[in-house]
Coordinates of C-alpha atoms in Angstrom, one line a residue:
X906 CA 0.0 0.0 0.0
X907 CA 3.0 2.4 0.6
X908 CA 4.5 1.4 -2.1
X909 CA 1.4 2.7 -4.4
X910 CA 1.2 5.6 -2.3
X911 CA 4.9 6.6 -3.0
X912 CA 4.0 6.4 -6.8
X913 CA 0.7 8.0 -7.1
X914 CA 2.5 10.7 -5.7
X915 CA 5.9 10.0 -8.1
X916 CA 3.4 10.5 -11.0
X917 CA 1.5 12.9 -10.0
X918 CA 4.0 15.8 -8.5
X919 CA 5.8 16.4 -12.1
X920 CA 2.6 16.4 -14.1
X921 CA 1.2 18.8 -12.1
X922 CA 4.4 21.1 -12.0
X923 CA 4.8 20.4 -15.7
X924 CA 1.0 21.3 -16.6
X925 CA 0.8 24.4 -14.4
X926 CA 4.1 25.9 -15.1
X927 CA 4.7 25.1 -18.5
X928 CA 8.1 24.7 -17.9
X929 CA 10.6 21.9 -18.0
X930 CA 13.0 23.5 -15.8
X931 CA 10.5 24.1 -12.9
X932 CA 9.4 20.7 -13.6
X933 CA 12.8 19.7 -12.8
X934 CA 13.4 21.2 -9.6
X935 CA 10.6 19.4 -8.0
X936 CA 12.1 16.2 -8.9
X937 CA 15.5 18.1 -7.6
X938 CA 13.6 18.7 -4.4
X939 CA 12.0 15.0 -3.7
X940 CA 15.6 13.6 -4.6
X941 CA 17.4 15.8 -2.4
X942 CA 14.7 15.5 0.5
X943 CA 15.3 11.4 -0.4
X944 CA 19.1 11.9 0.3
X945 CA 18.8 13.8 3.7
X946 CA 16.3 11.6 4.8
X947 CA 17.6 8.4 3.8
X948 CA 20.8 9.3 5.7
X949 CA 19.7 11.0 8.7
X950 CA 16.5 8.5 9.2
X951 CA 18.8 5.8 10.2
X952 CA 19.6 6.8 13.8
X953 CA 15.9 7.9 14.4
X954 CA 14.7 4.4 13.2
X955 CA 16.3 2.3 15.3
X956 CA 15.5 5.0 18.3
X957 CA 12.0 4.6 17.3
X958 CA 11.9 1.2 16.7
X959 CA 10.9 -0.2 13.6
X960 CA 7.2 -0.9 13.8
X961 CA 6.7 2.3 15.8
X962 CA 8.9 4.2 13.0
X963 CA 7.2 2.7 9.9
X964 CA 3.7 4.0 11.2
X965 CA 4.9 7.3 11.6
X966 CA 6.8 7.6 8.2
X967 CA 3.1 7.0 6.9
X968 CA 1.6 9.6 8.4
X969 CA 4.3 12.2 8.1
X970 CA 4.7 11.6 4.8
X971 CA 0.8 11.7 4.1
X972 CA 0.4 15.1 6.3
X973 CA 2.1 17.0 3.7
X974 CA 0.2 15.7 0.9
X975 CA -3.0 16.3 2.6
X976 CA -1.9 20.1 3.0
X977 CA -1.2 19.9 -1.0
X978 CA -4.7 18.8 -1.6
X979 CA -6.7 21.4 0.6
X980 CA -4.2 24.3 -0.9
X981 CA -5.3 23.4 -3.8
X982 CA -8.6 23.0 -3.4
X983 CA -9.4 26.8 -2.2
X984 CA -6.8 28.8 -3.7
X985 CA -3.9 28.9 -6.8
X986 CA -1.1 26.5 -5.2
X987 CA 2.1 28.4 -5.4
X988 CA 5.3 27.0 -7.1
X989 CA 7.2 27.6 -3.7
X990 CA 4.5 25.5 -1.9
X991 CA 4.2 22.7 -4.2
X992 CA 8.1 22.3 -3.9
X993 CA 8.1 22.7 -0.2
X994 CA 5.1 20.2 0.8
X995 CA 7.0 17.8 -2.1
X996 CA 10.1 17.8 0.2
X997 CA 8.2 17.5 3.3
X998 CA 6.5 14.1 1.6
X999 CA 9.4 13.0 0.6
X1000 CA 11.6 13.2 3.8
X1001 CA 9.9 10.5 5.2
X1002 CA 10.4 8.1 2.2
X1003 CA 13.4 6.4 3.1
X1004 CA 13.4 5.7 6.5
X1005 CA 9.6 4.3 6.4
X1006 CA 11.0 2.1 3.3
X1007 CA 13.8 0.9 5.8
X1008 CA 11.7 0.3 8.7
X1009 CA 9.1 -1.9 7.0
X1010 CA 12.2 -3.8 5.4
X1011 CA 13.6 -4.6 9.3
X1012 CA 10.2 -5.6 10.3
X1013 CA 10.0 -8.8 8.0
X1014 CA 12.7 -10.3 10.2
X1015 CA 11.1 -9.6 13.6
X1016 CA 7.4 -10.9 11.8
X1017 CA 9.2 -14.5 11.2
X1018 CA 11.4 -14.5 14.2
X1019 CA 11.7 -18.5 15.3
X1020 CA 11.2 -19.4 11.2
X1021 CA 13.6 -20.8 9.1
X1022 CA 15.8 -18.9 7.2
X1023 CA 13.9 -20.2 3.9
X1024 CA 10.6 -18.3 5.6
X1025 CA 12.4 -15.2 5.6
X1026 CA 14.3 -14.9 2.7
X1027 CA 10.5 -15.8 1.3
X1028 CA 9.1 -13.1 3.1
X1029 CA 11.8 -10.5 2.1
X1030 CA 11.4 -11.6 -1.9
X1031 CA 7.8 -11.5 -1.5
X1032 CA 8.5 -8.0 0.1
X1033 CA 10.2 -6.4 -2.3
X1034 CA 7.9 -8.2 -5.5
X1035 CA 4.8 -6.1 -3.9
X1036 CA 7.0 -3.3 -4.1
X1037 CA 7.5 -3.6 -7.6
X1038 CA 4.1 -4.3 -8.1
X1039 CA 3.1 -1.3 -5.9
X1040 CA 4.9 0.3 -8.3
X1041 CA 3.4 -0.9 -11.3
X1042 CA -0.1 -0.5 -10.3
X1043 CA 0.1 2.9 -8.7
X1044 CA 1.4 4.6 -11.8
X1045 CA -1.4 4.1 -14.4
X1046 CA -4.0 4.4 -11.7
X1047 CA -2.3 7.8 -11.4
X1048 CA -2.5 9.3 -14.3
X1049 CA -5.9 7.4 -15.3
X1050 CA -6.9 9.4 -12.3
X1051 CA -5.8 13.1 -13.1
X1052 CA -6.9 12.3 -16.3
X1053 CA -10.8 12.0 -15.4
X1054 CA -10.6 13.9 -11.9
X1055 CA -7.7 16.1 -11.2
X1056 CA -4.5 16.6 -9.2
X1057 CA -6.4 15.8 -6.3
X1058 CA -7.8 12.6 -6.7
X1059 CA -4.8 10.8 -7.0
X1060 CA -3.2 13.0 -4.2
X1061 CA -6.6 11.5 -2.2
X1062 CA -5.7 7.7 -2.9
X1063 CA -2.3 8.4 -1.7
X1064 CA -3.2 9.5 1.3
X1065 CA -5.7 6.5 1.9
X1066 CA -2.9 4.3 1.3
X1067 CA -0.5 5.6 3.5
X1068 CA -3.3 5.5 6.0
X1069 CA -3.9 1.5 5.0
X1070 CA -0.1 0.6 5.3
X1071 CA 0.0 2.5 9.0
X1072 CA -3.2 0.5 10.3
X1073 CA -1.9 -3.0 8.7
X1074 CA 1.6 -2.1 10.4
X1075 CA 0.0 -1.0 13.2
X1076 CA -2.0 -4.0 13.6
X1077 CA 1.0 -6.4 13.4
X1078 CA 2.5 -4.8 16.0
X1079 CA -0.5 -5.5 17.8
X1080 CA -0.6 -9.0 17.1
X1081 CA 3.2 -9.3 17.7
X1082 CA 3.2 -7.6 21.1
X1083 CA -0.2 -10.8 21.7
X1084 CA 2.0 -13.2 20.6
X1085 CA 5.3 -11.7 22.8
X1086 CA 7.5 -11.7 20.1
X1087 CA 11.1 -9.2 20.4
X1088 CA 9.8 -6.0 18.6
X1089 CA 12.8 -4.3 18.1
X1090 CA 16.2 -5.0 17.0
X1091 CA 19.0 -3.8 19.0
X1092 CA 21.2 -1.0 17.1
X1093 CA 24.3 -2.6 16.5
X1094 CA 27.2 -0.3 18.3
X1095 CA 29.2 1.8 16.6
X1096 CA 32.6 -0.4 16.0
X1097 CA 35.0 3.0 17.0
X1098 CA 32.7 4.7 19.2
X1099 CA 32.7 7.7 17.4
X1100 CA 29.3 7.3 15.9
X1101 CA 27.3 7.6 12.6
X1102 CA 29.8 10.1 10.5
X1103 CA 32.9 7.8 11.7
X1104 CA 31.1 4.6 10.4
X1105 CA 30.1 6.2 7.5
X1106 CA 33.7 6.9 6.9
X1107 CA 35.0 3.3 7.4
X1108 CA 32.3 2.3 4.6
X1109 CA 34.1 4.7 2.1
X1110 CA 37.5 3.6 3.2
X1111 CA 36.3 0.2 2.4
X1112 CA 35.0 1.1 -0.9
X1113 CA 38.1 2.9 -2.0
X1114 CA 40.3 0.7 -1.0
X1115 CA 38.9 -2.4 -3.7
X1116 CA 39.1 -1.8 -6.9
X1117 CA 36.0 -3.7 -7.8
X1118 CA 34.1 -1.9 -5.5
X1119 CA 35.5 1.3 -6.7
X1120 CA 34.5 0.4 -10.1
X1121 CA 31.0 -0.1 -8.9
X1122 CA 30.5 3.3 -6.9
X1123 CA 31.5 5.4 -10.2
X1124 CA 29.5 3.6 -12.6
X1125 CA 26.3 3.7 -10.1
X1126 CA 27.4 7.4 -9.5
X1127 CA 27.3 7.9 -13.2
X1128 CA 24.2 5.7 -14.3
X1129 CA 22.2 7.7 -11.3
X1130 CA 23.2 10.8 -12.9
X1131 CA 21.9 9.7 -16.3
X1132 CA 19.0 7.3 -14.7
X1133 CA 17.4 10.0 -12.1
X1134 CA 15.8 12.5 -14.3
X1135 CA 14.5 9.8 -16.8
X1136 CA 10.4 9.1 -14.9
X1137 CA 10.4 12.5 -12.7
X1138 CA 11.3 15.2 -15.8
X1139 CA 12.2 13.4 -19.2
X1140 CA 9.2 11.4 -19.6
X1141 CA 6.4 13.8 -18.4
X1142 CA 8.2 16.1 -20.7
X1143 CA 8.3 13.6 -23.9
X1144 CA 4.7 12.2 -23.3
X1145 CA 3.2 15.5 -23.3
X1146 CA 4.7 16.8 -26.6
X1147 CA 4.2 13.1 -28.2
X1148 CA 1.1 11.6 -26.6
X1149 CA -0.6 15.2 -24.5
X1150 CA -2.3 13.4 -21.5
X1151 CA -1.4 11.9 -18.3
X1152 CA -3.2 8.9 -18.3
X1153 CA -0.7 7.7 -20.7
X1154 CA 2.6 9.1 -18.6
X1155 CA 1.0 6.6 -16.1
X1156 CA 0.8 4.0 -18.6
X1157 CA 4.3 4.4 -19.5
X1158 CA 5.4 4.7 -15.5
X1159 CA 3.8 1.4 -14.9
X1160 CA 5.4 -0.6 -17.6
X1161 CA 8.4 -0.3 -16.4
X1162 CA 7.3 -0.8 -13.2
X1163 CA 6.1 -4.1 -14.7
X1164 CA 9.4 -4.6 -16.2
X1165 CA 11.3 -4.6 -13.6
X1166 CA 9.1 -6.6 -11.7
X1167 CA 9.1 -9.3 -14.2
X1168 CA 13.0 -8.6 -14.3
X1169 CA 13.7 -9.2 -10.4
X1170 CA 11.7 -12.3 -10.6
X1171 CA 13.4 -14.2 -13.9
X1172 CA 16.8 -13.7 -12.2
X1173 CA 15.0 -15.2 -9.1
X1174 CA 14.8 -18.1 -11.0
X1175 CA 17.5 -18.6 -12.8
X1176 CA 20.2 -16.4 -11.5
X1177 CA 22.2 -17.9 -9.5
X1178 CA 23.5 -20.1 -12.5
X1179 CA 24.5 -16.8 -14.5
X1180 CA 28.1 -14.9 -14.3
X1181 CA 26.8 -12.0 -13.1
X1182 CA 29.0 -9.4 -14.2
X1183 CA 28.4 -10.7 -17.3
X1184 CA 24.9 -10.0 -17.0
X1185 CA 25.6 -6.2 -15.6
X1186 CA 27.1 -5.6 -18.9
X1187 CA 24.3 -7.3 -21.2
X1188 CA 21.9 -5.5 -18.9
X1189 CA 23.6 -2.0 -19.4
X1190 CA 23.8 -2.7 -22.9
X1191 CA 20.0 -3.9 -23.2
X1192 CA 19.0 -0.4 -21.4
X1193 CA 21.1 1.5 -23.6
X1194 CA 19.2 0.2 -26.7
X1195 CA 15.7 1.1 -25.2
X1196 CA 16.7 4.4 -24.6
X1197 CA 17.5 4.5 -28.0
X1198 CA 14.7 2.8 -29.4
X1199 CA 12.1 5.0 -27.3
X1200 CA 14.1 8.4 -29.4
X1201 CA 13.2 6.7 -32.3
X1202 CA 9.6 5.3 -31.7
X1203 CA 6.6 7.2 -32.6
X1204 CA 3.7 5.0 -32.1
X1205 CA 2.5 4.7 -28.1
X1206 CA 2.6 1.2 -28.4
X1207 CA 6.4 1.3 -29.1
X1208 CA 6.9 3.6 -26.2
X1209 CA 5.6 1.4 -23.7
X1210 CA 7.4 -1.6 -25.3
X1211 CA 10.6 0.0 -24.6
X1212 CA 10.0 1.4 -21.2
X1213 CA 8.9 -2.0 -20.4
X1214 CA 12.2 -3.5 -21.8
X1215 CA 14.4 -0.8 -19.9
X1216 CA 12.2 -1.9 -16.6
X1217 CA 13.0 -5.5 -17.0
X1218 CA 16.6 -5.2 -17.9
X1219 CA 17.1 -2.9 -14.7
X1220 CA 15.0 -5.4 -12.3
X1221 CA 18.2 -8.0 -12.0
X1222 CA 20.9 -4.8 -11.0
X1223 CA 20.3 -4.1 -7.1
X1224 CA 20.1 -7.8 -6.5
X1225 CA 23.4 -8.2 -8.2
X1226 CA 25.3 -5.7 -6.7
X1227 CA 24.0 -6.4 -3.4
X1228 CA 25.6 -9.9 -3.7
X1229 CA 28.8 -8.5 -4.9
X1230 CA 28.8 -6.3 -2.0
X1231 CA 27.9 -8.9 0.6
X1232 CA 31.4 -11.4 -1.2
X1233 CA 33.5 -8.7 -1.0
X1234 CA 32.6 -6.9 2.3
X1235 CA 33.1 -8.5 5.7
X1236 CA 29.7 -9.1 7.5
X1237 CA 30.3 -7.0 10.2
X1238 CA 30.7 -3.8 7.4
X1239 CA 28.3 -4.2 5.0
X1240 CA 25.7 -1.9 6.6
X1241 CA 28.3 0.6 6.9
X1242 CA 29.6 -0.1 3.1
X1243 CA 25.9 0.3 1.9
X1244 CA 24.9 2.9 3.6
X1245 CA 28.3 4.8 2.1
X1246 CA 27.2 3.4 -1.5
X1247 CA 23.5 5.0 -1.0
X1248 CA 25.0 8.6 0.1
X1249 CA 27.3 8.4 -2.9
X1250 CA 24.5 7.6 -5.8
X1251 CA 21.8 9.5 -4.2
X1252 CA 23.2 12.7 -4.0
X1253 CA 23.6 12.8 -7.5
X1254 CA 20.0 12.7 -8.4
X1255 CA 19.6 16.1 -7.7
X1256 CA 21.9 17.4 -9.5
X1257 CA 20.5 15.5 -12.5
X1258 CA 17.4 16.3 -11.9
X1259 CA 17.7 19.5 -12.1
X1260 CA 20.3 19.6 -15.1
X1261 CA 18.1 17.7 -17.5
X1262 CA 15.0 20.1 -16.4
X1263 CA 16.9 23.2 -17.8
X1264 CA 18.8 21.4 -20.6
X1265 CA 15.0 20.7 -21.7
X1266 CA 14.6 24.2 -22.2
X1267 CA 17.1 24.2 -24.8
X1268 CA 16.7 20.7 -26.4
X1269 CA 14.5 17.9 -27.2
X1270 CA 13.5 14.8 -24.5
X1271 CA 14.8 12.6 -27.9
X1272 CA 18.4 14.1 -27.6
X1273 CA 18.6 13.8 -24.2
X1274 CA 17.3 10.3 -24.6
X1275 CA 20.2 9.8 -27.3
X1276 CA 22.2 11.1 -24.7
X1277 CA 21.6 8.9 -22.1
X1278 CA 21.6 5.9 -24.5
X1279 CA 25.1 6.5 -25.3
X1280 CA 26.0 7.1 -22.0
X1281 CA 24.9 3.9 -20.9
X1282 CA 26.8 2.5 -24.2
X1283 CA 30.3 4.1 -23.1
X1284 CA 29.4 3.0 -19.0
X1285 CA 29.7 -0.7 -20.4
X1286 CA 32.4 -0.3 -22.5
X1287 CA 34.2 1.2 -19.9
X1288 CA 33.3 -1.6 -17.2
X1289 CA 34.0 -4.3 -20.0
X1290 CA 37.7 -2.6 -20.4
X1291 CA 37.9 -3.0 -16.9
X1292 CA 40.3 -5.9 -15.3
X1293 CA 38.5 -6.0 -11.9
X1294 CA 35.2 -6.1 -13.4
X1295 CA 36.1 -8.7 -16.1
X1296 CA 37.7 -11.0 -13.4
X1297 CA 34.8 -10.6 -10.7
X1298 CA 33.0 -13.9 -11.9
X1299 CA 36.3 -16.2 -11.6
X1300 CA 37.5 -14.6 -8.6
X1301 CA 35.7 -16.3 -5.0
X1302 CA 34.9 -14.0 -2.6
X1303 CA 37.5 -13.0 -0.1
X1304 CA 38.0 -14.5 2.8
X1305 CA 37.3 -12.4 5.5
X1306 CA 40.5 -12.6 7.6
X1307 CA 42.2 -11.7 4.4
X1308 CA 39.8 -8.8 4.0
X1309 CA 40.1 -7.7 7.6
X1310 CA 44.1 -7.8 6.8
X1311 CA 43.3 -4.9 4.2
X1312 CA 42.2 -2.5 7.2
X1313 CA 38.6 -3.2 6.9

């Protein structure tokens, strides 16, 4: 239910701002603002999560988040909403994101507690495949539903959602606290003492210091910086010069929605029997040609085909560099390494954001699709080139005295 909250709102924010403004650029800066409100709370939330505790903190991301969206709806429904205020409520809504996202993740552990470790690997698959599907469901209902009502009806159904995912949360804390099982995870200690920035620090140390890693961090830097702008500027943009209406930008959001859904779950299946830096690069490669193929489509039918194929080329990525990252990372740092990772490639989505919202003003959304095509095309030539990348899949993982010999 979140999850379809998160994107009724993800669909509707830059259509509005693109509709009422008329500008690309503006249009951009909102998606700047929900990106950077992403960044600050997805690194600050982490402390006040485990403080909260995670059933207790995934409640309350709910209704923060759906505060400022309520405030959207009743500005708008007696007066003009401002620009300022529609960028300001945006980053209020989206502060919350994160660290609601992270609690509900923690609380599938404490919900099987006692089960086998199949049960919750199940649960946490099953997790995030509603996510996705969230995802895919929430998008076309989005824009079907500005299309026939308004702004505000979609903004409605988000907040009904958020309200759903609260009370279901709510209620399995209830029946947890019934059945006396451990609600909250203790917060691991910091391993110098010196808290959250010094942790933070060891995770970047640990990333610089292998050179598969390394690779990683600046292609993810640069694929985000390409990638971010794509669903919050580029495609509103694109749709309404090619196709003029937002039930289709919904259409086209929920395809690749669907995609990667239907990605995630193929490479479920099969996997674990592929090299998988060898599927990175076919991936990268597969993305590269949609964004070329959606420059050169026409027809709406040959959009959606090759949002859906960028969608389902992207679904196997996070669970194959989260894999790489648990081999090469010692247990006892991966949080640390992550959480280093996720400050890194999040704090460029701003910035592009923003840059592809006034670049719009000057160009097409085809040549900035060209664009990103061929910067996807030069990203896997690059990692191909690469001798850590192109010996990942022979290498085993490293031991972890031998990584804790590094200064890990």
């Amino acid at each position: 239910m979140s999850a379809i909250g998160d994107t009724l709102v993800f669909v509707a924010l830059p259509w509005y701002a693109l509709q009422s403004t008329g500008s690309p650029a503006l249009t951009g800066l909102v998606g700047a603002a929900t990106a950077s409100a992403a960044v600050i709370g997805g690194i600050l939330g982490g402390p006040i999560v485990d403080r909260l505790g995670f059933f207790r903190s995934s409640v309350v991301a709910d209704i923060a988040a759906a505060a400022p969206v309520a405030a959207l709806v009743i500005v708008d429904s007696v007066a003009t909403l401002a620009y300022w205020q529609l960028i300001a409520l945006a980053f209020a809504s989206a502060l919350f994101d994160l660290p609601g996202l992270s609690a509900r993740q923690n609380v599938l552990p404490l919900l099987t507690a006692g089960g086998s470790a199949v049960e919750s690997g199940r649960a946490t698959g099953l997790y995030f495949a509603l996510q996705r599907a969230g995802f895919m469901v929430g998008a076309p209902v989005a824009g079907l539903l500005m299309a026939a009502w308004g702004f505000s009806a979609a903004l409605l159904l988000n907040i009904g959602s958020f309200a759903a995912s609260a009370v279901a949360v709510g209620l399995a804390a209830a029946l947890c606290r019934r059945g006396r099982t451990r609600l909250r995870a203790a917060a691991p200690a910091p391993a110098n003492g010196n808290g959250y920035r010094a942790e933070l620090m060891v995770g970047f140390r640990c990333i610089r210091s292998n050179p598969l890693l390394l690779l990683i961090v600046w292609a993810a830097i640069v694929l985000s910086l390409l990638d971010a702008p794509f669903l919050a500027v580029i495609l509103p943009v694109y749709v309404e010069r090619a196709f003029g209406d937002s039930g289709s930008f919904g259409l086209l959001v929920g395809a690749f929605g669907g995609g990667m859904l239907l990605g995630s779950v193929l490479y479920g299946m099969v996997g674990h029997r592929l090299p998988r830096m060898r599927v990175i690069a076919l991936t990268l490669a597969v993305i590269a040609a949609a964004y070329l193929t959606l420059a050169a489509v026409r027809s709406f039918p040959g959009a959606v085909a090759a949002v859906a194929v960028m969608g389902l080329a992207a679904g196997p990525i996070n669970p194959i560099l989260v894999s790489v990252i648990q081999q090469q990372v010692p247990a006892r740092l991966v949080g640390r390494v992550m959480a280093s990772l996720f400050a890194l490639v999040l704090a460029t989505a701003p910035i592009g954001r923003a840059g592809a919202g006034a670049l719009l003003a000057w160009v097409s959304p085809i040549a900035l699709l060209l664009g990103i095509g061929g910067g996807y095309l030069l990203v896997t030539a690059a990692l191909l080139s690469a001798r850590a990348f192109r010996a990942a899949d022979t290498k085993a993982a490293v031991p972890e005295e031998a990584r804790a010999e590094r200064g890990f």
